[in-house]
mmCIF file of C-alpha atoms in Angstrom:
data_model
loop_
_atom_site.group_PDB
_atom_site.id
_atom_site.type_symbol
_atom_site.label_atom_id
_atom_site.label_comp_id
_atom_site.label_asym_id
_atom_site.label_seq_id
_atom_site.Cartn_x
_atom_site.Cartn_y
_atom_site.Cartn_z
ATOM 1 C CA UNK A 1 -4.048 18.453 29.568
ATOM 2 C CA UNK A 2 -2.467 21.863 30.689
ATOM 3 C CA UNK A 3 -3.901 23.511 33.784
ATOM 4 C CA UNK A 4 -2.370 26.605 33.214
ATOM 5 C CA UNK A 5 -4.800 29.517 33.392
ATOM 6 C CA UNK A 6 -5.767 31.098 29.895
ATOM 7 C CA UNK A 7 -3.835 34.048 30.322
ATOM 8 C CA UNK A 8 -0.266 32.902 31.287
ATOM 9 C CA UNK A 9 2.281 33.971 28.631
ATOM 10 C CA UNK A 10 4.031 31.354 27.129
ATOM 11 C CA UNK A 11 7.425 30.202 28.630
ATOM 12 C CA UNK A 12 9.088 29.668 25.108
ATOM 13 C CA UNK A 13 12.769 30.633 25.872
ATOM 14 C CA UNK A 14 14.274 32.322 23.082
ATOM 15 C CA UNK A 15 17.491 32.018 22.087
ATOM 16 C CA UNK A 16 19.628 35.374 22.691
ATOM 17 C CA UNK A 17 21.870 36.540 19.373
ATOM 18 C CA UNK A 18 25.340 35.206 20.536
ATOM 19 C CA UNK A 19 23.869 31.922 20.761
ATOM 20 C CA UNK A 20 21.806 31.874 17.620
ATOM 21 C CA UNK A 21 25.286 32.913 15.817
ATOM 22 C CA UNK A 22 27.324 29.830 18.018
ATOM 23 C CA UNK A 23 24.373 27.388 16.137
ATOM 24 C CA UNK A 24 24.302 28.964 13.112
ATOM 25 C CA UNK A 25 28.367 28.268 12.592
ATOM 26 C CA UNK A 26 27.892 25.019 14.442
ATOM 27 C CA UNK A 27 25.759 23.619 11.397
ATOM 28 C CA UNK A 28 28.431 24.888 9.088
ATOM 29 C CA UNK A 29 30.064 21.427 8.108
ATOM 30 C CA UNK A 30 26.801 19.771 7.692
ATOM 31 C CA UNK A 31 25.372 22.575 4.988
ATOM 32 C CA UNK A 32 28.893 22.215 2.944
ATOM 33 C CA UNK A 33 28.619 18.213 3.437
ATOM 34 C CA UNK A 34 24.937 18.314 2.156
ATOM 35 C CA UNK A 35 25.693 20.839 -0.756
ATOM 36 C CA UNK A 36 28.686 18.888 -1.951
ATOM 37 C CA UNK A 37 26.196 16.027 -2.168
ATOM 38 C CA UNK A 38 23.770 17.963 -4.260
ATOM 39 C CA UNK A 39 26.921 18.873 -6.707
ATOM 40 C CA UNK A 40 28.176 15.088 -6.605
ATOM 41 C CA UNK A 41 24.963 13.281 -6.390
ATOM 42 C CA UNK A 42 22.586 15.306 -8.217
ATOM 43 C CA UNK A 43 18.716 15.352 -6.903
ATOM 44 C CA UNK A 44 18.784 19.326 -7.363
ATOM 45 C CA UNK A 45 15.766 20.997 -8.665
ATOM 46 C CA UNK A 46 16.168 25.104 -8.789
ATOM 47 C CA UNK A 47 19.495 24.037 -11.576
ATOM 48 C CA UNK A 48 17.094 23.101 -14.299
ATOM 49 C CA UNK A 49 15.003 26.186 -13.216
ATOM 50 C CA UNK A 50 11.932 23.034 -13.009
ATOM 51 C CA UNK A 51 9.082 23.116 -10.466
ATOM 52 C CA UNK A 52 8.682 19.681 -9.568
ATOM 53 C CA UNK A 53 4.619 18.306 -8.919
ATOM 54 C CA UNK A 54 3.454 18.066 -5.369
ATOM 55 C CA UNK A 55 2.533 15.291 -3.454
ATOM 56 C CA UNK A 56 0.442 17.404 -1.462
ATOM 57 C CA UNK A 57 -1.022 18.852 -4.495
ATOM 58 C CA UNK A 58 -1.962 14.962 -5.866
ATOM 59 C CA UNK A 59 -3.372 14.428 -2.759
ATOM 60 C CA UNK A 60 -5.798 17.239 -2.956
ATOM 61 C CA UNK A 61 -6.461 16.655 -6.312
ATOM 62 C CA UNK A 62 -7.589 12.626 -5.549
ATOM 63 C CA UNK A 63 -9.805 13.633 -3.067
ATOM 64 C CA UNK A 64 -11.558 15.955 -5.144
ATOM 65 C CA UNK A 65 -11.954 13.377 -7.685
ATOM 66 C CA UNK A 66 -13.168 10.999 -4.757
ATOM 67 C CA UNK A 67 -16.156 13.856 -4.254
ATOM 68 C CA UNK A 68 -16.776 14.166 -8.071
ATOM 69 C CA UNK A 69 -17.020 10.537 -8.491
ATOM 70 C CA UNK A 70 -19.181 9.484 -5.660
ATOM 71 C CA UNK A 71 -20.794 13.241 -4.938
ATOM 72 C CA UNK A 72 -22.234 13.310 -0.851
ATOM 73 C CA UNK A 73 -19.730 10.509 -0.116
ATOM 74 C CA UNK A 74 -16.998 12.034 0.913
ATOM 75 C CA UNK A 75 -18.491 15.351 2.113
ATOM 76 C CA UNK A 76 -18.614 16.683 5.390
ATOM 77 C CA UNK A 77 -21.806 18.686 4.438
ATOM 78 C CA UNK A 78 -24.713 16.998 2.312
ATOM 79 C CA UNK A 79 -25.396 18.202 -1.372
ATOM 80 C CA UNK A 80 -29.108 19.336 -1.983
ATOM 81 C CA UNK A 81 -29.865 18.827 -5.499
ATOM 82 C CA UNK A 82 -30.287 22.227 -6.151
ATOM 83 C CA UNK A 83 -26.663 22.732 -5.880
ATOM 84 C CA UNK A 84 -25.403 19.775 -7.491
ATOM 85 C CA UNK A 85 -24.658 21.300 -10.633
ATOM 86 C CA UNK A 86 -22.965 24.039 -8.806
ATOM 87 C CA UNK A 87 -21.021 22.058 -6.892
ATOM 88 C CA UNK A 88 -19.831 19.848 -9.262
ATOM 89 C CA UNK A 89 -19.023 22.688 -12.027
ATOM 90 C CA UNK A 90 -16.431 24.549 -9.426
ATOM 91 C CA UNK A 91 -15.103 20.754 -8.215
ATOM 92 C CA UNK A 92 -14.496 19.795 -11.689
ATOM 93 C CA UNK A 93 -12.724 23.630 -12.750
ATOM 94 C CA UNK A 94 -10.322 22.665 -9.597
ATOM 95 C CA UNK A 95 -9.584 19.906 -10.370
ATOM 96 C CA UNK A 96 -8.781 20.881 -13.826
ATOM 97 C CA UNK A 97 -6.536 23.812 -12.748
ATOM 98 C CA UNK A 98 -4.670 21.847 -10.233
ATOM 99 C CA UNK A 99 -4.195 18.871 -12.104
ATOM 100 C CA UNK A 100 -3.432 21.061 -15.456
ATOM 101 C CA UNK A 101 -0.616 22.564 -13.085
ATOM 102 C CA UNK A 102 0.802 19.048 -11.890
ATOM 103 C CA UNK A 103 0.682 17.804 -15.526
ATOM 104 C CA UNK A 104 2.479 20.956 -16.808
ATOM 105 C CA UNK A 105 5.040 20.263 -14.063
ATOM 106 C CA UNK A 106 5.854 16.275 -15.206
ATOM 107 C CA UNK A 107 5.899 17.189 -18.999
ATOM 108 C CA UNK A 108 8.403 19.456 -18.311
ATOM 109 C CA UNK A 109 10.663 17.029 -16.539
ATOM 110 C CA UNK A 110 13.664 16.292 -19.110
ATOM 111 C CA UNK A 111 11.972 18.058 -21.694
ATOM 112 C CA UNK A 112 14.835 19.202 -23.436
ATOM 113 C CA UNK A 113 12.997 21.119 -26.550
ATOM 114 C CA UNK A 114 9.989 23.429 -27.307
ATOM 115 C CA UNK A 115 7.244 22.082 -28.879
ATOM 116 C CA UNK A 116 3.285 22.217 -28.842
ATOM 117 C CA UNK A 117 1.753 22.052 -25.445
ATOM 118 C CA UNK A 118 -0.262 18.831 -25.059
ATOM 119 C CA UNK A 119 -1.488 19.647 -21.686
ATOM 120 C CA UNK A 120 -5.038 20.975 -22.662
ATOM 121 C CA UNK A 121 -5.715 18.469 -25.054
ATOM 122 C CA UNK A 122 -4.774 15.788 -22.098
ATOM 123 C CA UNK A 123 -7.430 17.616 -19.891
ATOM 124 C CA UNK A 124 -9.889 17.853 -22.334
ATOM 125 C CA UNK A 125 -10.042 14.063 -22.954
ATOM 126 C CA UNK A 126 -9.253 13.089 -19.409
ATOM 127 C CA UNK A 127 -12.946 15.288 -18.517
ATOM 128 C CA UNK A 128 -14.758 13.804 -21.392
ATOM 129 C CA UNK A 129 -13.701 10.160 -19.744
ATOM 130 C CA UNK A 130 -15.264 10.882 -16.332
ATOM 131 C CA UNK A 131 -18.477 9.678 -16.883
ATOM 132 C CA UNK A 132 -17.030 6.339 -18.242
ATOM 133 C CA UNK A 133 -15.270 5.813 -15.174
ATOM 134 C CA UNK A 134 -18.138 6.725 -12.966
ATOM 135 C CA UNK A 135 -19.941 3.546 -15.173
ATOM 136 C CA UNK A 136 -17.247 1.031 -14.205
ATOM 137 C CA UNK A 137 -16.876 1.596 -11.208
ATOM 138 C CA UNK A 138 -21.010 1.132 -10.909
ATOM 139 C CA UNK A 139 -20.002 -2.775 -11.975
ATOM 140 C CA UNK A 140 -16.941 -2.549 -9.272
ATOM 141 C CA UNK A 141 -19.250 -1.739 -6.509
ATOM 142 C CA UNK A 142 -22.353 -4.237 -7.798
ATOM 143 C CA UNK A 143 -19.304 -6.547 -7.857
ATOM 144 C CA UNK A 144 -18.395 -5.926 -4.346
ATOM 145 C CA UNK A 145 -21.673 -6.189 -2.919
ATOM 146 C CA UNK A 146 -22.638 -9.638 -4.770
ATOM 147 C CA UNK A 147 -19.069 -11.348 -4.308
ATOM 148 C CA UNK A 148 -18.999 -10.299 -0.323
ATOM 149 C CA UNK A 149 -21.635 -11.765 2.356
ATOM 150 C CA UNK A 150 -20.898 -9.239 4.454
ATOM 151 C CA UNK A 151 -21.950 -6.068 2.408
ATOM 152 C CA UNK A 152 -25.117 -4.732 3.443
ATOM 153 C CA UNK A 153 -25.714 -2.156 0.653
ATOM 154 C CA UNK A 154 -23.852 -0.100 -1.724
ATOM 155 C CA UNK A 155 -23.231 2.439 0.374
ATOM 156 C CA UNK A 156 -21.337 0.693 2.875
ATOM 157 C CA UNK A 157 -19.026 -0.176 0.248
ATOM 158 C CA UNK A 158 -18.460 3.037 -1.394
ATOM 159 C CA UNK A 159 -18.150 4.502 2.423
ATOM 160 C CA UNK A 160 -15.991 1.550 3.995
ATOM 161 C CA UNK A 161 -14.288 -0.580 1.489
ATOM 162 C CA UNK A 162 -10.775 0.502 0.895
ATOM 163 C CA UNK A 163 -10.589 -1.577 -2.896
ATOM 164 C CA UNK A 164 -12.988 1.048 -4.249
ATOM 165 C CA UNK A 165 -10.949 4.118 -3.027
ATOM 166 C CA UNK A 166 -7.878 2.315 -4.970
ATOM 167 C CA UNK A 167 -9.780 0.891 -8.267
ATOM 168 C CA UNK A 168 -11.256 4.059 -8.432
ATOM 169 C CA UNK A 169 -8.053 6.591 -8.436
ATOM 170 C CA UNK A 170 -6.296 3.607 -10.300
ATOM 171 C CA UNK A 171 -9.690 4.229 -13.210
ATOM 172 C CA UNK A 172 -8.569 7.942 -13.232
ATOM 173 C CA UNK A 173 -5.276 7.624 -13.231
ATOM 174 C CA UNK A 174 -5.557 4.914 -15.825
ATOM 175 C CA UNK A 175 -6.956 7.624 -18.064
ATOM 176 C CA UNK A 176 -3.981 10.283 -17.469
ATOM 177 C CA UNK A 177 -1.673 6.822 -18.440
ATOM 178 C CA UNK A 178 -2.855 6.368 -21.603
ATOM 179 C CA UNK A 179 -3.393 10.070 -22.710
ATOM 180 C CA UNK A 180 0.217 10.409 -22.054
ATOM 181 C CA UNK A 181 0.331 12.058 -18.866
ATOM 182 C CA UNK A 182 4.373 11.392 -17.095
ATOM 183 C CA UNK A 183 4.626 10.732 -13.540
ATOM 184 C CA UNK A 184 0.893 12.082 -12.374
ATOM 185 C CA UNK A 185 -0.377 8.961 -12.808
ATOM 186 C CA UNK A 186 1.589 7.387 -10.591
ATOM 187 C CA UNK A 187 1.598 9.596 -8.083
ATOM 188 C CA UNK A 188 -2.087 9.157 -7.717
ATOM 189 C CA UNK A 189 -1.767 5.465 -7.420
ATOM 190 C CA UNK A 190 0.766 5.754 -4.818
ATOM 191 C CA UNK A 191 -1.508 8.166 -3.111
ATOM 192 C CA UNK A 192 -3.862 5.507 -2.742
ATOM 193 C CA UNK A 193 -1.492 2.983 -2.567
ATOM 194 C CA UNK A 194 -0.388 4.582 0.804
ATOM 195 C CA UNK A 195 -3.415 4.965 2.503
ATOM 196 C CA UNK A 196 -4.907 1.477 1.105
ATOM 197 C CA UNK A 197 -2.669 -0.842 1.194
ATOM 198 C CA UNK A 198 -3.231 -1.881 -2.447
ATOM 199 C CA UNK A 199 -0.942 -1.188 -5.227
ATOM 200 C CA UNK A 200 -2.139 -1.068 -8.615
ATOM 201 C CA UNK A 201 0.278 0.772 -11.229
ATOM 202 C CA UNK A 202 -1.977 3.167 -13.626
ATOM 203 C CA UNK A 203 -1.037 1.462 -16.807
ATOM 204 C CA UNK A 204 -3.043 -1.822 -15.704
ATOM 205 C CA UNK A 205 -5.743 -2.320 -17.746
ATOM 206 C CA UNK A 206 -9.006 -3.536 -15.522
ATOM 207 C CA UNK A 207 -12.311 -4.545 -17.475
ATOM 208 C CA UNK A 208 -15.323 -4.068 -15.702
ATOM 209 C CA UNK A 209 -16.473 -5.436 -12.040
ATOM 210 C CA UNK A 210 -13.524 -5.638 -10.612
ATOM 211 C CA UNK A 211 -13.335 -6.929 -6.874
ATOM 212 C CA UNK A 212 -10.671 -7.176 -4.786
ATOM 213 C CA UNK A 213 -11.474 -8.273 -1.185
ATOM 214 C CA UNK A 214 -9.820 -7.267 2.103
ATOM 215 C CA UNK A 215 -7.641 -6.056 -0.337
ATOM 216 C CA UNK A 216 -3.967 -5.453 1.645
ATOM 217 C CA UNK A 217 -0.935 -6.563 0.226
ATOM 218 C CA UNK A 218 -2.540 -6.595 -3.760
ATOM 219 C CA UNK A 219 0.193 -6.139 -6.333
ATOM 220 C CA UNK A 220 -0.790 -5.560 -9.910
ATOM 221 C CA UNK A 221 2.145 -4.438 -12.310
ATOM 222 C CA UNK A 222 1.886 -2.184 -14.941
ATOM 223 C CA UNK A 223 1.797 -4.706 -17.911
ATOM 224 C CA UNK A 224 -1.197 -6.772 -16.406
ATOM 225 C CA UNK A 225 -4.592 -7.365 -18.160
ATOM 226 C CA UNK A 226 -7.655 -8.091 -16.446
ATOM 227 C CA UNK A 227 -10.899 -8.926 -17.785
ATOM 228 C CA UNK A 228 -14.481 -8.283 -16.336
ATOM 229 C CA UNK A 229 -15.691 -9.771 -13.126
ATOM 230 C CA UNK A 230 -12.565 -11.058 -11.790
ATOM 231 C CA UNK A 231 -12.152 -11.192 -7.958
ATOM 232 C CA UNK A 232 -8.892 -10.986 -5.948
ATOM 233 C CA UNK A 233 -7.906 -11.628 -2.236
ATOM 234 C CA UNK A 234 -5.809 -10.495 0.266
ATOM 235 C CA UNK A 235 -2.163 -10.677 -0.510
ATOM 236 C CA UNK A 236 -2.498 -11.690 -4.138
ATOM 237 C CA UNK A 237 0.266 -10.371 -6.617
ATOM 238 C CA UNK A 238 0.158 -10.420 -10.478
ATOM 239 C CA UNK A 239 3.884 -9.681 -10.986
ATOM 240 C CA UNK A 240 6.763 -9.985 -13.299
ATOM 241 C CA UNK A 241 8.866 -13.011 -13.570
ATOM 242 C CA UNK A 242 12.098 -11.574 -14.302
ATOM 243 C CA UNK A 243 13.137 -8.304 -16.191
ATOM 244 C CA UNK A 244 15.111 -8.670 -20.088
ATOM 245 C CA UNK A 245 18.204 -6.770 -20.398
ATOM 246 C CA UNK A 246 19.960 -5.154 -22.920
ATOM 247 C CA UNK A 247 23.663 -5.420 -23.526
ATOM 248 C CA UNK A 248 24.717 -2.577 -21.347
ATOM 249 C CA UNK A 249 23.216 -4.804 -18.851
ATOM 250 C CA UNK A 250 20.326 -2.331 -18.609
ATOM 251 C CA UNK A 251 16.569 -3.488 -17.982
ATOM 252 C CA UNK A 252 15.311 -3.004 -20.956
ATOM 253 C CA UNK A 253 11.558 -0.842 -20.486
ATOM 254 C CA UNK A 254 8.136 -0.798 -22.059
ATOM 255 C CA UNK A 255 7.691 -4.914 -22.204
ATOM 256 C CA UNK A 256 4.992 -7.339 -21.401
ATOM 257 C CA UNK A 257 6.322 -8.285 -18.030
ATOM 258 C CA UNK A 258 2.830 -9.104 -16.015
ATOM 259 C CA UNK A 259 0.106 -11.910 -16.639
ATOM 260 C CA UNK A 260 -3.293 -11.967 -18.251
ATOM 261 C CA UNK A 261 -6.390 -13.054 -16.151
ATOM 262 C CA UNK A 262 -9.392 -13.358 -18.617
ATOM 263 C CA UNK A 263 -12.990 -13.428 -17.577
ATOM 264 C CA UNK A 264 -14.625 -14.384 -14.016
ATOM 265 C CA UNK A 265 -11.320 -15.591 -12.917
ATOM 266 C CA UNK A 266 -11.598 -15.697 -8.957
ATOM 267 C CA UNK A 267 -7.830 -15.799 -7.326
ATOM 268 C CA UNK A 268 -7.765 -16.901 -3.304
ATOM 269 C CA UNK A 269 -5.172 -14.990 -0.837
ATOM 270 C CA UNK A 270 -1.623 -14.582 -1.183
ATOM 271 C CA UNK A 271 -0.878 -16.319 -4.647
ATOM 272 C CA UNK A 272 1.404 -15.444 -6.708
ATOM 273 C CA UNK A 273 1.096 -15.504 -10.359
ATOM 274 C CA UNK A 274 3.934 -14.163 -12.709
ATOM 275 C CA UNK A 275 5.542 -13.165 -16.085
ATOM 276 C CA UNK A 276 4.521 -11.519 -18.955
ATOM 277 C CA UNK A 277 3.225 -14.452 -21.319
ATOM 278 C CA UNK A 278 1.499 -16.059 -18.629
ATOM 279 C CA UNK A 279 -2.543 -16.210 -18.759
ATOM 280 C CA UNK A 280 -5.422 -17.432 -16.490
ATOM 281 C CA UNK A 281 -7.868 -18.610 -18.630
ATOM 282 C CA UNK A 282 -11.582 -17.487 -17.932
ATOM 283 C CA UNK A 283 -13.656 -18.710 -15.237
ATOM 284 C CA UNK A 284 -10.473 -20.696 -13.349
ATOM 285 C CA UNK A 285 -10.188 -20.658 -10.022
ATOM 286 C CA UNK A 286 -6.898 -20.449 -8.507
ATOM 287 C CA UNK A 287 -6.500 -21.181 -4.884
ATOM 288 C CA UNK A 288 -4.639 -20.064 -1.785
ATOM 289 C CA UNK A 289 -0.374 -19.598 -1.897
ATOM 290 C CA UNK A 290 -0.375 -20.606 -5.311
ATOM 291 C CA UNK A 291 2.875 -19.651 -7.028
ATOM 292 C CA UNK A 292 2.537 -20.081 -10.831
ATOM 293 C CA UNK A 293 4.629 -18.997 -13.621
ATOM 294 C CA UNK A 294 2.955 -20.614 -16.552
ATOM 295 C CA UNK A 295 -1.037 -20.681 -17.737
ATOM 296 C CA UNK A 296 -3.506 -22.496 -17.544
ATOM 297 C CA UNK A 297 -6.569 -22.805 -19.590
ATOM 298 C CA UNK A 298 -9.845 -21.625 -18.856
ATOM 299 C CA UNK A 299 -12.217 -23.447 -16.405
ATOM 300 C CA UNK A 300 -8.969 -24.575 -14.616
ATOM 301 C CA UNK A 301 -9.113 -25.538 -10.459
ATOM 302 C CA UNK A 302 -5.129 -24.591 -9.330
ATOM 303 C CA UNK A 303 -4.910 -25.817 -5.511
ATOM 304 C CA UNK A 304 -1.948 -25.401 -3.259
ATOM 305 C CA UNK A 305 -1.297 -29.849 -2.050
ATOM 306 C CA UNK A 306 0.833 -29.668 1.290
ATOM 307 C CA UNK A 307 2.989 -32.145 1.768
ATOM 308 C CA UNK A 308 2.208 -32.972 5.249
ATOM 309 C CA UNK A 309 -0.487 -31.861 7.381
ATOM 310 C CA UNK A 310 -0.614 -32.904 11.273
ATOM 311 C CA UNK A 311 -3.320 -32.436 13.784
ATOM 312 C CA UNK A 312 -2.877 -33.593 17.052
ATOM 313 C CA UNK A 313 -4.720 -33.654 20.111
ATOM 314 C CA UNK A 314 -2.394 -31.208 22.391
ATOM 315 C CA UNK A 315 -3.800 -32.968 25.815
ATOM 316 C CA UNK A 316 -3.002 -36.570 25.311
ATOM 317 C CA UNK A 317 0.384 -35.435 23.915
ATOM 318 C CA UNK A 318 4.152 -35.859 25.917
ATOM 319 C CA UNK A 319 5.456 -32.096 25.257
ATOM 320 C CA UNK A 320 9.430 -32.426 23.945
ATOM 321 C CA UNK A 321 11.863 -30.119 24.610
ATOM 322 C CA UNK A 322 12.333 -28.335 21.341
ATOM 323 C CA UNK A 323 8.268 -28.143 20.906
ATOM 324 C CA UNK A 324 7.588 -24.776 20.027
ATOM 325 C CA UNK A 325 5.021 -22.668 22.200
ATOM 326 C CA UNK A 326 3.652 -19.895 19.493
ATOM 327 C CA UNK A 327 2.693 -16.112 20.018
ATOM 328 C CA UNK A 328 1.973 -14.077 17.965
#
């Protein structure tokens, strides 16, 4: 802490002219080097005249989705009821401008004719689908609270639990996905990605209770199918097994590359389950560092079998040389 008094200028030193002018050449080869790159490499936006979407822009635009979803939750003032309507009218019209904006922004991206505008029709749907959302994730945070000992009411979990923060932008973003919306969608899922840990790719579809617990490290691809009340651990990912090519040796895109888990399917931490045609039939249970590649059918127990498992009593022992003494 300074203990300067209040009203001691600054000591910034400035920079005279002469020396400004020595640093301004000084960066010369750098600028060419970097411009030469944008010529060669490509990356350029202002050359296509296109306004790329924000980050910071999704980022605003989650939150306020947050507040319209769960309204008081994520407020540092409390809503009276009197208000709500208010409120909720001038968070939804931001929403709707910024995120019309963003949209705008990603449609044009390689657009390379004129055509109708399907940016208001996208909106008007993706509004009309809020209240849907706001229903499933009711049975994601029921789900949460009856599949974890430790939740105390459903308030903790919509305040504390970082899976609902990611099922629910992955919900809304799940909407812009299938109405066509480039890019946005996963921006939003990165956005929450980012800050939870758990990566779920907007074109997964998720049926209702959903439940993923302690939730870092989750990987759900973009092909994936989950049914209702399925519950996933730490570490889990639902993954493709390898990608088809075509003949330029290209990967070819829009496939079935990710697994099916049907119904009730519980799946313990840091398995690994993979490919496209594989399914977990409902009400299995698949256990801890499972790596599977093929299905199983429904009502099935999959359990990790180690080899070799030793416990030994460390006093009675004779310590060798190369025993290993672990920290971590």
């Amino acid at each position: 802490m300074s203990h300067e008094p209040a009203n001691v200028p600054s000591r910034r030193i400035q920079p005279d002219a002469a020396t400004l002018q020595i640093l301004d050449h000084t960066f010369d080869p750098y600028v060419a080097a970097l411009l030469a790159s944008y010529e060669q490499v490509g990356g350029l936006n202002h050359r296509e005249a296109l306004d790329m979407p924000s980050t910071g822009a999704i980022g605003h635009i989650c939150r306020d989705l947050l507040k319209i979803l769960f309204p008081g939750f994520h407020d540092d003032d409390a809503i009276q009821e009197d208000t709500l309507e208010c409120v909720t009218r001038k968070r939804l019209i931001r929403v709707v401008e910024r995120l019309t904006d963003q949209v705008k922004k990603s449609v044009n991206i390689g657009r390379k004719t004129e055509g109708d505008d399907p940016v208001p029709g996208i909106m008007q749907r993706f509004c009309k689908s809020l209240p849907m959302v706001r229903e499933l994730l009711r049975t994601d945070i029921e789900a949460a609270y009856e599949g974890d000992p430790a939740a105390t009411c459903h308030e903790e979990i919509i305040l504390s639990y970082p899976c609902i923060e990611a099922i629910a932008i992955q919900r809304v973003a799940h909407r812009l996905y299938r109405l066509g919306a480039p890019i946005i969608p996963r921006m939003m899922t990165e956005w929450a990605h980012s800050r939870t840990g758990i990566d779920i790719h907007p074109g997964a579809r998720i049926g209702a209770g959903f439940f993923i617990d302690h939730g870092t490290g989750v990987v759900i691809g973009e092909t994936c199918v989950i049914g209702n009340h399925v519950k996933l651990y730490h570490g889990v990912t639902l993954g493709a097994r390898s990608f088809e090519k075509d003949e330029q040796g290209h990967i070819v895109k829009g496939l079935k590359r990710h697994p099916n888990v049907e119904d009730n399917v519980t799946i313990y931490p840091n398995s690994t389950i993979l490919g496209g045609e594989t399914v977990i039939g409902a009400n299995s249970t698949i256990g801890a560092n499972v790596f599977l590649m093929h299905s199983v059918p429904a009502h099935s127990l999959v359990v990790y079998e180690e080899k070799q498992l030793s416990i030994l009593n460390k006093k009675s022992r004779h310590p060798k040389p190369d025993d290993l003494d672990f920290v971590i």
